[in-house]
Structures are given as structure tokens and as C-alpha cells.
């Protein structure tokens, strides 16, 4: 199966997924979207009201802001892959619960494996926790970390930054550095890991740390 078939298969499964309770209250599953050749993958939290209606990620106010942020990095929405930790909307946009995140984790893993992007940007604390379970977003945002052959870049969630001038400046500054991070990731991908032993994504059993 090639990357686009793998992504299409995940999307089909997400739309029909009943693995956790969220499918019962949500309208549409939101698998994510973007080219299978994307060099940068953005991982948000969960669909909100508009995403649940349209079945597409980041199409509401946070999505509009995300597109503005992408423009600061010289990117357009169609250049990147955009998805979420949880693929069905939690009721009233409450935080996703650990069992919901765990139920959805394999979809995200399969998307990452299919695209194999040199850079993953986590938006907010839920996607950050996939790689940095004990960190605080306020401390590590904008600081890329090499994991295996890629760079993971934690950033604030656009919805959290949109109406807070201080956070807005921080997230804008982080996005402006994305081209630099991508260049760094592509350079590193052609070299063996220097200081840490080469390893791939954390093993599946670690996913319960969400
Ligand atoms: N917020 C998210 O985290 N994801 C979306 O798709 C929309 C808003």
C-alpha cells in the first residue's frame, strides 16, 4: 500500500469509527487532510463545532488563524498535512479524555508512518504529550527536538493564542522560524543521529501516557 492509499484507508476507518464514545455525539469524523508528500505535519487537539460539521480539520476561527500563521512561514494550507490527536469532536469542545486519545492513537501513528514528515508541529498540550508527556508548553514551545530522523516542534494551540496578545506574538515568532526548522530537519535526516542513540517513534505501549 502506498502513502496515499494508507491515508485514504485511515480516513475511511475514522469516518466509520466507533472505538470510543465520541462517535455517538459527534456528527462527522475528521481524519485530517493534506498531501501525502507533506514535509510538515501539524497535529492539533480535536475537531470543534465547524470541523465536526464539515469533516475537515481547522476550518473555524482557529483554522483561519492557522492559515495566517502558515503564511508567516511562507506556507499555504495545501502544502502541509493537518490533523488532530482525536478525530471526533468531544461534546461542547471539552478536553479529550485519556481513553479517547488512546482509542484514536493508532490512526495518528498510521498517518505519521504514511507521510513520514521530517517535521511534526504539535499544536497545544495534547499533541505535545505524545512526545513530551511531562513538559509544559509555556516552557518548550518553539524548541525543536530531534526524535529519530525527524524534528518535533511543540507550539501553542492557535485557539489559545488567538485572543491573547502575548501568546499571539509567541506563536507568530515560532511559526516564522518554521523554514529554519525544516532546513535543519532535512539536513539532519541525511546524517546519523549524533548524541542520542537512533530510535524511531516510542513503542506503542508508551502511547498510554497521553
Ligand atoms: N482545534 C483543533 O485542535 N483542531 C481542529 O481541527 C480545530 C480546532
JSON list of C-alpha atoms and ligand atoms in Angstrom, two decimals:
[
{"chain": "A", "resi": 1, "resn": "UNK", "atom": "CA", "xyz": [0.00, 0.00, 0.00]},
{"chain": "A", "resi": 2, "resn": "UNK", "atom": "CA", "xyz": [1.47, 3.41, -0.89]},
{"chain": "A", "resi": 3, "resn": "UNK", "atom": "CA", "xyz": [1.18, 6.53, 1.26]},
{"chain": "A", "resi": 4, "resn": "UNK", "atom": "CA", "xyz": [-1.95, 7.92, -0.37]},
{"chain": "A", "resi": 5, "resn": "UNK", "atom": "CA", "xyz": [-3.71, 4.56, -0.12]},
{"chain": "A", "resi": 6, "resn": "UNK", "atom": "CA", "xyz": [-2.69, 4.26, 3.53]},
{"chain": "A", "resi": 7, "resn": "UNK", "atom": "CA", "xyz": [-4.08, 7.74, 4.28]},
{"chain": "A", "resi": 8, "resn": "UNK", "atom": "CA", "xyz": [-7.29, 7.02, 2.41]},
{"chain": "A", "resi": 9, "resn": "UNK", "atom": "CA", "xyz": [-7.68, 3.79, 4.38]},
{"chain": "A", "resi": 10, "resn": "UNK", "atom": "CA", "xyz": [-7.22, 5.65, 7.68]},
{"chain": "A", "resi": 11, "resn": "UNK", "atom": "CA", "xyz": [-9.77, 8.28, 6.59]},
{"chain": "A", "resi": 12, "resn": "UNK", "atom": "CA", "xyz": [-12.34, 5.62, 5.77]},
{"chain": "A", "resi": 13, "resn": "UNK", "atom": "CA", "xyz": [-11.81, 3.91, 9.10]},
{"chain": "A", "resi": 14, "resn": "UNK", "atom": "CA", "xyz": [-12.01, 7.20, 11.03]},
{"chain": "A", "resi": 15, "resn": "UNK", "atom": "CA", "xyz": [-15.32, 8.11, 9.41]},
{"chain": "A", "resi": 16, "resn": "UNK", "atom": "CA", "xyz": [-16.81, 4.80, 10.50]},
{"chain": "A", "resi": 17, "resn": "UNK", "atom": "CA", "xyz": [-15.01, 4.56, 13.82]},
{"chain": "A", "resi": 18, "resn": "UNK", "atom": "CA", "xyz": [-16.90, 3.50, 16.97]},
{"chain": "A", "resi": 19, "resn": "UNK", "atom": "CA", "xyz": [-13.85, 2.68, 19.12]},
{"chain": "A", "resi": 20, "resn": "UNK", "atom": "CA", "xyz": [-14.67, 5.31, 21.76]},
{"chain": "A", "resi": 21, "resn": "UNK", "atom": "CA", "xyz": [-17.77, 7.13, 22.96]},
{"chain": "A", "resi": 22, "resn": "UNK", "atom": "CA", "xyz": [-17.14, 10.29, 20.94]},
{"chain": "A", "resi": 23, "resn": "UNK", "atom": "CA", "xyz": [-18.68, 8.88, 17.76]},
{"chain": "A", "resi": 24, "resn": "UNK", "atom": "CA", "xyz": [-22.07, 8.80, 19.48]},
{"chain": "A", "resi": 25, "resn": "UNK", "atom": "CA", "xyz": [-22.24, 12.59, 19.96]},
{"chain": "A", "resi": 26, "resn": "UNK", "atom": "CA", "xyz": [-20.18, 13.77, 17.00]},
{"chain": "A", "resi": 27, "resn": "UNK", "atom": "CA", "xyz": [-21.55, 14.48, 13.57]},
{"chain": "A", "resi": 28, "resn": "UNK", "atom": "CA", "xyz": [-18.59, 13.61, 11.32]},
{"chain": "A", "resi": 29, "resn": "UNK", "atom": "CA", "xyz": [-15.21, 12.01, 11.82]},
{"chain": "A", "resi": 30, "resn": "UNK", "atom": "CA", "xyz": [-12.36, 14.37, 10.92]},
{"chain": "A", "resi": 31, "resn": "UNK", "atom": "CA", "xyz": [-9.39, 12.31, 9.71]},
{"chain": "A", "resi": 32, "resn": "UNK", "atom": "CA", "xyz": [-7.18, 15.21, 8.61]},
{"chain": "A", "resi": 33, "resn": "UNK", "atom": "CA", "xyz": [-6.07, 16.42, 5.21]},
{"chain": "A", "resi": 34, "resn": "UNK", "atom": "CA", "xyz": [-3.09, 17.39, 3.11]},
{"chain": "A", "resi": 35, "resn": "UNK", "atom": "CA", "xyz": [-0.65, 15.91, 0.62]},
{"chain": "A", "resi": 36, "resn": "UNK", "atom": "CA", "xyz": [0.96, 12.56, 1.40]},
{"chain": "A", "resi": 37, "resn": "UNK", "atom": "CA", "xyz": [4.25, 14.21, 0.43]},
{"chain": "A", "resi": 38, "resn": "UNK", "atom": "CA", "xyz": [3.92, 16.99, 3.05]},
{"chain": "A", "resi": 39, "resn": "UNK", "atom": "CA", "xyz": [7.18, 17.90, 4.75]},
{"chain": "A", "resi": 40, "resn": "UNK", "atom": "CA", "xyz": [5.41, 19.34, 7.77]},
{"chain": "A", "resi": 41, "resn": "UNK", "atom": "CA", "xyz": [2.58, 17.74, 9.69]},
{"chain": "A", "resi": 42, "resn": "UNK", "atom": "CA", "xyz": [0.50, 19.75, 12.19]},
{"chain": "A", "resi": 43, "resn": "UNK", "atom": "CA", "xyz": [-1.27, 17.92, 14.97]},
{"chain": "A", "resi": 44, "resn": "UNK", "atom": "CA", "xyz": [-3.99, 19.77, 16.88]},
{"chain": "A", "resi": 45, "resn": "UNK", "atom": "CA", "xyz": [-6.26, 18.61, 19.66]},
{"chain": "A", "resi": 46, "resn": "UNK", "atom": "CA", "xyz": [-9.70, 17.60, 18.40]},
{"chain": "A", "resi": 47, "resn": "UNK", "atom": "CA", "xyz": [-12.35, 18.83, 15.98]},
{"chain": "A", "resi": 48, "resn": "UNK", "atom": "CA", "xyz": [-14.58, 21.69, 17.16]},
{"chain": "A", "resi": 49, "resn": "UNK", "atom": "CA", "xyz": [-18.05, 22.75, 16.05]},
{"chain": "A", "resi": 50, "resn": "UNK", "atom": "CA", "xyz": [-17.19, 23.73, 12.47]},
{"chain": "A", "resi": 51, "resn": "UNK", "atom": "CA", "xyz": [-14.83, 20.83, 11.90]},
{"chain": "A", "resi": 52, "resn": "UNK", "atom": "CA", "xyz": [-17.50, 18.40, 13.10]},
{"chain": "A", "resi": 53, "resn": "UNK", "atom": "CA", "xyz": [-19.99, 19.84, 10.63]},
{"chain": "A", "resi": 54, "resn": "UNK", "atom": "CA", "xyz": [-17.62, 19.82, 7.65]},
{"chain": "A", "resi": 55, "resn": "UNK", "atom": "CA", "xyz": [-15.49, 16.77, 8.41]},
{"chain": "A", "resi": 56, "resn": "UNK", "atom": "CA", "xyz": [-12.35, 18.86, 7.86]},
{"chain": "A", "resi": 57, "resn": "UNK", "atom": "CA", "xyz": [-9.70, 19.97, 10.39]},
{"chain": "A", "resi": 58, "resn": "UNK", "atom": "CA", "xyz": [-9.12, 23.59, 11.41]},
{"chain": "A", "resi": 59, "resn": "UNK", "atom": "CA", "xyz": [-11.87, 25.28, 9.42]},
{"chain": "A", "resi": 60, "resn": "UNK", "atom": "CA", "xyz": [-13.20, 27.58, 12.18]},
{"chain": "A", "resi": 61, "resn": "UNK", "atom": "CA", "xyz": [-11.61, 30.62, 13.79]},
{"chain": "A", "resi": 62, "resn": "UNK", "atom": "CA", "xyz": [-8.55, 28.66, 14.90]},
{"chain": "A", "resi": 63, "resn": "UNK", "atom": "CA", "xyz": [-8.20, 27.39, 11.34]},
{"chain": "A", "resi": 64, "resn": "UNK", "atom": "CA", "xyz": [-8.34, 30.90, 9.91]},
{"chain": "A", "resi": 65, "resn": "UNK", "atom": "CA", "xyz": [-5.62, 31.92, 12.33]},
{"chain": "A", "resi": 66, "resn": "UNK", "atom": "CA", "xyz": [-3.59, 28.80, 11.46]},
{"chain": "A", "resi": 67, "resn": "UNK", "atom": "CA", "xyz": [-3.66, 29.86, 7.81]},
{"chain": "A", "resi": 68, "resn": "UNK", "atom": "CA", "xyz": [-2.38, 33.32, 8.78]},
{"chain": "A", "resi": 69, "resn": "UNK", "atom": "CA", "xyz": [0.39, 31.68, 10.79]},
{"chain": "A", "resi": 70, "resn": "UNK", "atom": "CA", "xyz": [1.31, 29.42, 7.87]},
{"chain": "A", "resi": 71, "resn": "UNK", "atom": "CA", "xyz": [1.60, 32.50, 5.67]},
{"chain": "A", "resi": 72, "resn": "UNK", "atom": "CA", "xyz": [4.20, 33.91, 8.09]},
{"chain": "A", "resi": 73, "resn": "UNK", "atom": "CA", "xyz": [6.28, 30.83, 7.29]},
{"chain": "A", "resi": 74, "resn": "UNK", "atom": "CA", "xyz": [5.69, 31.20, 3.55]},
{"chain": "A", "resi": 75, "resn": "UNK", "atom": "CA", "xyz": [3.39, 28.18, 3.56]},
{"chain": "A", "resi": 76, "resn": "UNK", "atom": "CA", "xyz": [-0.12, 27.55, 2.35]},
{"chain": "A", "resi": 77, "resn": "UNK", "atom": "CA", "xyz": [-2.60, 25.19, 3.88]},
{"chain": "A", "resi": 78, "resn": "UNK", "atom": "CA", "xyz": [-2.41, 22.84, 0.90]},
{"chain": "A", "resi": 79, "resn": "UNK", "atom": "CA", "xyz": [1.36, 22.42, 1.41]},
{"chain": "A", "resi": 80, "resn": "UNK", "atom": "CA", "xyz": [1.05, 20.75, 4.81]},
{"chain": "A", "resi": 81, "resn": "UNK", "atom": "CA", "xyz": [-0.79, 17.88, 6.43]},
{"chain": "A", "resi": 82, "resn": "UNK", "atom": "CA", "xyz": [-3.18, 18.90, 9.21]},
{"chain": "A", "resi": 83, "resn": "UNK", "atom": "CA", "xyz": [-4.76, 16.50, 11.67]},
{"chain": "A", "resi": 84, "resn": "UNK", "atom": "CA", "xyz": [-5.70, 16.09, 15.33]},
{"chain": "A", "resi": 85, "resn": "UNK", "atom": "CA", "xyz": [-4.95, 13.75, 18.23]},
{"chain": "A", "resi": 86, "resn": "UNK", "atom": "CA", "xyz": [-8.65, 12.87, 18.44]},
{"chain": "A", "resi": 87, "resn": "UNK", "atom": "CA", "xyz": [-10.69, 12.54, 15.27]},
{"chain": "A", "resi": 88, "resn": "UNK", "atom": "CA", "xyz": [-14.23, 13.03, 16.59]},
{"chain": "A", "resi": 89, "resn": "UNK", "atom": "CA", "xyz": [-15.44, 16.18, 18.37]},
{"chain": "A", "resi": 90, "resn": "UNK", "atom": "CA", "xyz": [-15.71, 15.94, 22.16]},
{"chain": "A", "resi": 91, "resn": "UNK", "atom": "CA", "xyz": [-19.08, 17.25, 23.42]},
{"chain": "A", "resi": 92, "resn": "UNK", "atom": "CA", "xyz": [-19.03, 21.02, 23.98]},
{"chain": "A", "resi": 93, "resn": "UNK", "atom": "CA", "xyz": [-15.34, 21.05, 23.00]},
{"chain": "A", "resi": 94, "resn": "UNK", "atom": "CA", "xyz": [-14.32, 19.58, 26.34]},
{"chain": "A", "resi": 95, "resn": "UNK", "atom": "CA", "xyz": [-10.78, 18.21, 26.65]},
{"chain": "A", "resi": 96, "resn": "UNK", "atom": "CA", "xyz": [-10.29, 14.77, 25.11]},
{"chain": "A", "resi": 97, "resn": "UNK", "atom": "CA", "xyz": [-10.13, 12.03, 27.76]},
{"chain": "A", "resi": 98, "resn": "UNK", "atom": "CA", "xyz": [-7.29, 9.50, 28.06]},
{"chain": "A", "resi": 99, "resn": "UNK", "atom": "CA", "xyz": [-9.37, 6.57, 26.79]},
{"chain": "A", "resi": 100, "resn": "UNK", "atom": "CA", "xyz": [-10.43, 8.62, 23.75]},
{"chain": "A", "resi": 101, "resn": "UNK", "atom": "CA", "xyz": [-6.86, 9.61, 22.98]},
{"chain": "A", "resi": 102, "resn": "UNK", "atom": "CA", "xyz": [-5.73, 6.00, 23.36]},
{"chain": "A", "resi": 103, "resn": "UNK", "atom": "CA", "xyz": [-8.52, 4.74, 21.10]},
{"chain": "A", "resi": 104, "resn": "UNK", "atom": "CA", "xyz": [-7.51, 7.20, 18.38]},
{"chain": "A", "resi": 105, "resn": "UNK", "atom": "CA", "xyz": [-3.73, 6.84, 18.76]},
{"chain": "A", "resi": 106, "resn": "UNK", "atom": "CA", "xyz": [-3.23, 4.22, 16.09]},
{"chain": "A", "resi": 107, "resn": "UNK", "atom": "CA", "xyz": [-4.86, 6.42, 13.44]},
{"chain": "A", "resi": 108, "resn": "UNK", "atom": "CA", "xyz": [-2.32, 9.14, 14.18]},
{"chain": "A", "resi": 109, "resn": "UNK", "atom": "CA", "xyz": [0.54, 6.64, 14.16]},
{"chain": "A", "resi": 110, "resn": "UNK", "atom": "CA", "xyz": [-0.53, 5.33, 10.78]},
{"chain": "A", "resi": 111, "resn": "UNK", "atom": "CA", "xyz": [-0.77, 8.86, 9.37]},
{"chain": "A", "resi": 112, "resn": "UNK", "atom": "CA", "xyz": [2.73, 9.69, 10.63]},
{"chain": "A", "resi": 113, "resn": "UNK", "atom": "CA", "xyz": [4.10, 6.43, 9.21]},
{"chain": "A", "resi": 114, "resn": "UNK", "atom": "CA", "xyz": [2.44, 7.01, 5.82]},
{"chain": "A", "resi": 115, "resn": "UNK", "atom": "CA", "xyz": [3.66, 10.60, 5.41]},
{"chain": "A", "resi": 116, "resn": "UNK", "atom": "CA", "xyz": [6.94, 10.24, 7.29]},
{"chain": "A", "resi": 117, "resn": "UNK", "atom": "CA", "xyz": [7.38, 14.04, 7.53]},
{"chain": "A", "resi": 118, "resn": "UNK", "atom": "CA", "xyz": [10.76, 15.48, 8.52]},
{"chain": "A", "resi": 119, "resn": "UNK", "atom": "CA", "xyz": [8.95, 17.99, 10.79]},
{"chain": "A", "resi": 120, "resn": "UNK", "atom": "CA", "xyz": [5.97, 17.48, 13.07]},
{"chain": "A", "resi": 121, "resn": "UNK", "atom": "CA", "xyz": [4.49, 20.56, 14.76]},
{"chain": "A", "resi": 122, "resn": "UNK", "atom": "CA", "xyz": [2.37, 19.80, 17.80]},
{"chain": "A", "resi": 123, "resn": "UNK", "atom": "CA", "xyz": [-0.30, 22.41, 18.48]},
{"chain": "A", "resi": 124, "resn": "UNK", "atom": "CA", "xyz": [-1.22, 22.56, 22.15]},
{"chain": "A", "resi": 125, "resn": "UNK", "atom": "CA", "xyz": [-0.61, 20.26, 25.06]},
{"chain": "A", "resi": 126, "resn": "UNK", "atom": "CA", "xyz": [-2.46, 17.13, 23.93]},
{"chain": "A", "resi": 127, "resn": "UNK", "atom": "CA", "xyz": [-0.35, 16.52, 20.85]},
{"chain": "A", "resi": 128, "resn": "UNK", "atom": "CA", "xyz": [2.76, 17.74, 22.68]},
{"chain": "A", "resi": 129, "resn": "UNK", "atom": "CA", "xyz": [2.17, 14.98, 25.26]},
{"chain": "A", "resi": 130, "resn": "UNK", "atom": "CA", "xyz": [2.64, 12.32, 22.58]},
{"chain": "A", "resi": 131, "resn": "UNK", "atom": "CA", "xyz": [6.39, 13.16, 22.62]},
{"chain": "A", "resi": 132, "resn": "UNK", "atom": "CA", "xyz": [6.88, 15.24, 25.79]},
{"chain": "A", "resi": 133, "resn": "UNK", "atom": "CA", "xyz": [4.45, 13.88, 28.39]},
{"chain": "A", "resi": 134, "resn": "UNK", "atom": "CA", "xyz": [5.87, 15.77, 31.35]},
{"chain": "A", "resi": 135, "resn": "UNK", "atom": "CA", "xyz": [6.62, 19.10, 29.76]},
{"chain": "A", "resi": 136, "resn": "UNK", "atom": "CA", "xyz": [4.83, 22.43, 29.85]},
{"chain": "A", "resi": 137, "resn": "UNK", "atom": "CA", "xyz": [4.02, 24.13, 26.58]},
{"chain": "A", "resi": 138, "resn": "UNK", "atom": "CA", "xyz": [4.93, 27.52, 28.01]},
{"chain": "A", "resi": 139, "resn": "UNK", "atom": "CA", "xyz": [8.46, 26.21, 28.65]},
{"chain": "A", "resi": 140, "resn": "UNK", "atom": "CA", "xyz": [9.26, 24.30, 25.46]},
{"chain": "A", "resi": 141, "resn": "UNK", "atom": "CA", "xyz": [7.22, 25.96, 22.70]},
{"chain": "A", "resi": 142, "resn": "UNK", "atom": "CA", "xyz": [9.33, 26.76, 19.67]},
{"chain": "A", "resi": 143, "resn": "UNK", "atom": "CA", "xyz": [12.17, 24.47, 20.76]},
{"chain": "A", "resi": 144, "resn": "UNK", "atom": "CA", "xyz": [12.59, 21.68, 18.21]},
{"chain": "A", "resi": 145, "resn": "UNK", "atom": "CA", "xyz": [13.68, 18.28, 19.46]},
{"chain": "A", "resi": 146, "resn": "UNK", "atom": "CA", "xyz": [15.16, 15.58, 17.29]},
{"chain": "A", "resi": 147, "resn": "UNK", "atom": "CA", "xyz": [13.33, 12.27, 17.64]},
{"chain": "A", "resi": 148, "resn": "UNK", "atom": "CA", "xyz": [14.71, 9.56, 15.39]},
{"chain": "A", "resi": 149, "resn": "UNK", "atom": "CA", "xyz": [15.04, 11.05, 11.95]},
{"chain": "A", "resi": 150, "resn": "UNK", "atom": "CA", "xyz": [12.65, 13.95, 12.43]},
{"chain": "A", "resi": 151, "resn": "UNK", "atom": "CA", "xyz": [12.18, 17.18, 14.34]},
{"chain": "A", "resi": 152, "resn": "UNK", "atom": "CA", "xyz": [9.26, 17.59, 16.69]},
{"chain": "A", "resi": 153, "resn": "UNK", "atom": "CA", "xyz": [8.40, 21.24, 17.25]},
{"chain": "A", "resi": 154, "resn": "UNK", "atom": "CA", "xyz": [5.98, 21.96, 20.10]},
{"chain": "A", "resi": 155, "resn": "UNK", "atom": "CA", "xyz": [3.88, 25.08, 19.63]},
{"chain": "A", "resi": 156, "resn": "UNK", "atom": "CA", "xyz": [0.95, 26.66, 21.40]},
{"chain": "A", "resi": 157, "resn": "UNK", "atom": "CA", "xyz": [-2.53, 25.93, 20.18]},
{"chain": "A", "resi": 158, "resn": "UNK", "atom": "CA", "xyz": [-3.74, 28.66, 17.78]},
{"chain": "A", "resi": 159, "resn": "UNK", "atom": "CA", "xyz": [-7.06, 28.89, 19.63]},
{"chain": "A", "resi": 160, "resn": "UNK", "atom": "CA", "xyz": [-5.22, 29.63, 22.88]},
{"chain": "A", "resi": 161, "resn": "UNK", "atom": "CA", "xyz": [-3.07, 32.28, 21.22]},
{"chain": "A", "resi": 162, "resn": "UNK", "atom": "CA", "xyz": [-5.69, 33.94, 19.03]},
{"chain": "A", "resi": 163, "resn": "UNK", "atom": "CA", "xyz": [-7.17, 36.33, 21.59]},
{"chain": "A", "resi": 164, "resn": "UNK", "atom": "CA", "xyz": [-4.18, 36.72, 23.90]},
{"chain": "A", "resi": 165, "resn": "UNK", "atom": "CA", "xyz": [-1.76, 39.32, 22.58]},
{"chain": "A", "resi": 166, "resn": "UNK", "atom": "CA", "xyz": [1.24, 37.89, 24.46]},
{"chain": "A", "resi": 167, "resn": "UNK", "atom": "CA", "xyz": [0.71, 34.32, 23.27]},
{"chain": "A", "resi": 168, "resn": "UNK", "atom": "CA", "xyz": [-0.12, 35.56, 19.82]},
{"chain": "A", "resi": 169, "resn": "UNK", "atom": "CA", "xyz": [3.30, 37.14, 19.49]},
{"chain": "A", "resi": 170, "resn": "UNK", "atom": "CA", "xyz": [4.95, 33.95, 20.76]},
{"chain": "A", "resi": 171, "resn": "UNK", "atom": "CA", "xyz": [3.19, 31.67, 18.31]},
{"chain": "A", "resi": 172, "resn": "UNK", "atom": "CA", "xyz": [3.79, 34.07, 15.44]},
{"chain": "A", "resi": 173, "resn": "UNK", "atom": "CA", "xyz": [7.50, 34.14, 16.25]},
{"chain": "A", "resi": 174, "resn": "UNK", "atom": "CA", "xyz": [7.58, 30.32, 16.41]},
{"chain": "A", "resi": 175, "resn": "UNK", "atom": "CA", "xyz": [5.87, 30.00, 13.02]},
{"chain": "A", "resi": 176, "resn": "UNK", "atom": "CA", "xyz": [8.29, 32.44, 11.41]},
{"chain": "A", "resi": 177, "resn": "UNK", "atom": "CA", "xyz": [11.07, 30.02, 12.30]},
{"chain": "A", "resi": 178, "resn": "UNK", "atom": "CA", "xyz": [9.46, 27.03, 10.59]},
{"chain": "A", "resi": 179, "resn": "UNK", "atom": "CA", "xyz": [11.53, 27.30, 7.36]},
{"chain": "A", "resi": 180, "resn": "UNK", "atom": "CA", "xyz": [14.67, 27.23, 9.51]},
{"chain": "A", "resi": 181, "resn": "UNK", "atom": "CA", "xyz": [13.41, 24.15, 11.38]},
{"chain": "A", "resi": 182, "resn": "UNK", "atom": "CA", "xyz": [12.57, 22.39, 8.12]},
{"chain": "A", "resi": 183, "resn": "UNK", "atom": "CA", "xyz": [16.03, 23.11, 6.71]},
{"chain": "A", "resi": 184, "resn": "UNK", "atom": "CA", "xyz": [17.55, 21.78, 9.93]},
{"chain": "A", "resi": 185, "resn": "UNK", "atom": "CA", "xyz": [15.40, 18.62, 9.78]},
{"chain": "A", "resi": 186, "resn": "UNK", "atom": "CA", "xyz": [16.30, 17.95, 6.18]},
{"chain": "A", "resi": 187, "resn": "UNK", "atom": "CA", "xyz": [19.99, 18.41, 6.93]},
{"chain": "A", "resi": 188, "resn": "UNK", "atom": "CA", "xyz": [19.79, 16.05, 9.88]},
{"chain": "A", "resi": 189, "resn": "UNK", "atom": "CA", "xyz": [17.81, 13.43, 8.01]},
{"chain": "A", "resi": 190, "resn": "UNK", "atom": "CA", "xyz": [20.83, 12.84, 5.82]},
{"chain": "A", "resi": 191, "resn": "UNK", "atom": "CA", "xyz": [23.18, 12.37, 8.81]},
{"chain": "A", "resi": 192, "resn": "UNK", "atom": "CA", "xyz": [23.11, 9.67, 11.51]},
{"chain": "A", "resi": 193, "resn": "UNK", "atom": "CA", "xyz": [21.94, 10.85, 14.95]},
{"chain": "A", "resi": 194, "resn": "UNK", "atom": "CA", "xyz": [24.86, 12.38, 16.81]},
{"chain": "A", "resi": 195, "resn": "UNK", "atom": "CA", "xyz": [24.41, 12.37, 20.56]},
{"chain": "A", "resi": 196, "resn": "UNK", "atom": "CA", "xyz": [21.42, 10.12, 21.14]},
{"chain": "A", "resi": 197, "resn": "UNK", "atom": "CA", "xyz": [21.01, 6.52, 20.02]},
{"chain": "A", "resi": 198, "resn": "UNK", "atom": "CA", "xyz": [18.94, 6.27, 16.88]},
{"chain": "A", "resi": 199, "resn": "UNK", "atom": "CA", "xyz": [15.42, 5.33, 17.68]},
{"chain": "A", "resi": 200, "resn": "UNK", "atom": "CA", "xyz": [12.12, 5.58, 15.99]},
{"chain": "A", "resi": 201, "resn": "UNK", "atom": "CA", "xyz": [8.77, 6.58, 17.42]},
{"chain": "A", "resi": 202, "resn": "UNK", "atom": "CA", "xyz": [8.14, 5.49, 21.02]},
{"chain": "A", "resi": 203, "resn": "UNK", "atom": "CA", "xyz": [6.82, 1.95, 21.22]},
{"chain": "A", "resi": 204, "resn": "UNK", "atom": "CA", "xyz": [3.08, 1.51, 21.21]},
{"chain": "A", "resi": 205, "resn": "UNK", "atom": "CA", "xyz": [2.92, 0.78, 24.94]},
{"chain": "A", "resi": 206, "resn": "UNK", "atom": "CA", "xyz": [4.11, 4.32, 25.66]},
{"chain": "A", "resi": 207, "resn": "UNK", "atom": "CA", "xyz": [1.08, 5.75, 23.92]},
{"chain": "A", "resi": 208, "resn": "UNK", "atom": "CA", "xyz": [-0.96, 5.21, 27.07]},
{"chain": "A", "resi": 209, "resn": "UNK", "atom": "CA", "xyz": [0.94, 8.15, 28.55]},
{"chain": "A", "resi": 210, "resn": "UNK", "atom": "CA", "xyz": [-1.31, 10.59, 26.74]},
{"chain": "B", "resi": 1, "resn": "LIG", "atom": "N1", "xyz": [-8.85, 22.94, 17.12]},
{"chain": "B", "resi": 1, "resn": "LIG", "atom": "C1", "xyz": [-8.17, 21.78, 16.95]},
{"chain": "B", "resi": 1, "resn": "LIG", "atom": "O1", "xyz": [-7.36, 21.38, 17.77]},
{"chain": "B", "resi": 1, "resn": "LIG", "atom": "N2", "xyz": [-8.41, 21.08, 15.87]},
{"chain": "B", "resi": 1, "resn": "LIG", "atom": "C2", "xyz": [-9.25, 21.47, 14.93]},
{"chain": "B", "resi": 1, "resn": "LIG", "atom": "O2", "xyz": [-9.39, 20.75, 13.94]},
{"chain": "B", "resi": 1, "resn": "LIG", "atom": "C3", "xyz": [-9.93, 22.68, 15.12]},
{"chain": "B", "resi": 1, "resn": "LIG", "atom": "C4", "xyz": [-9.73, 23.39, 16.22]}
]
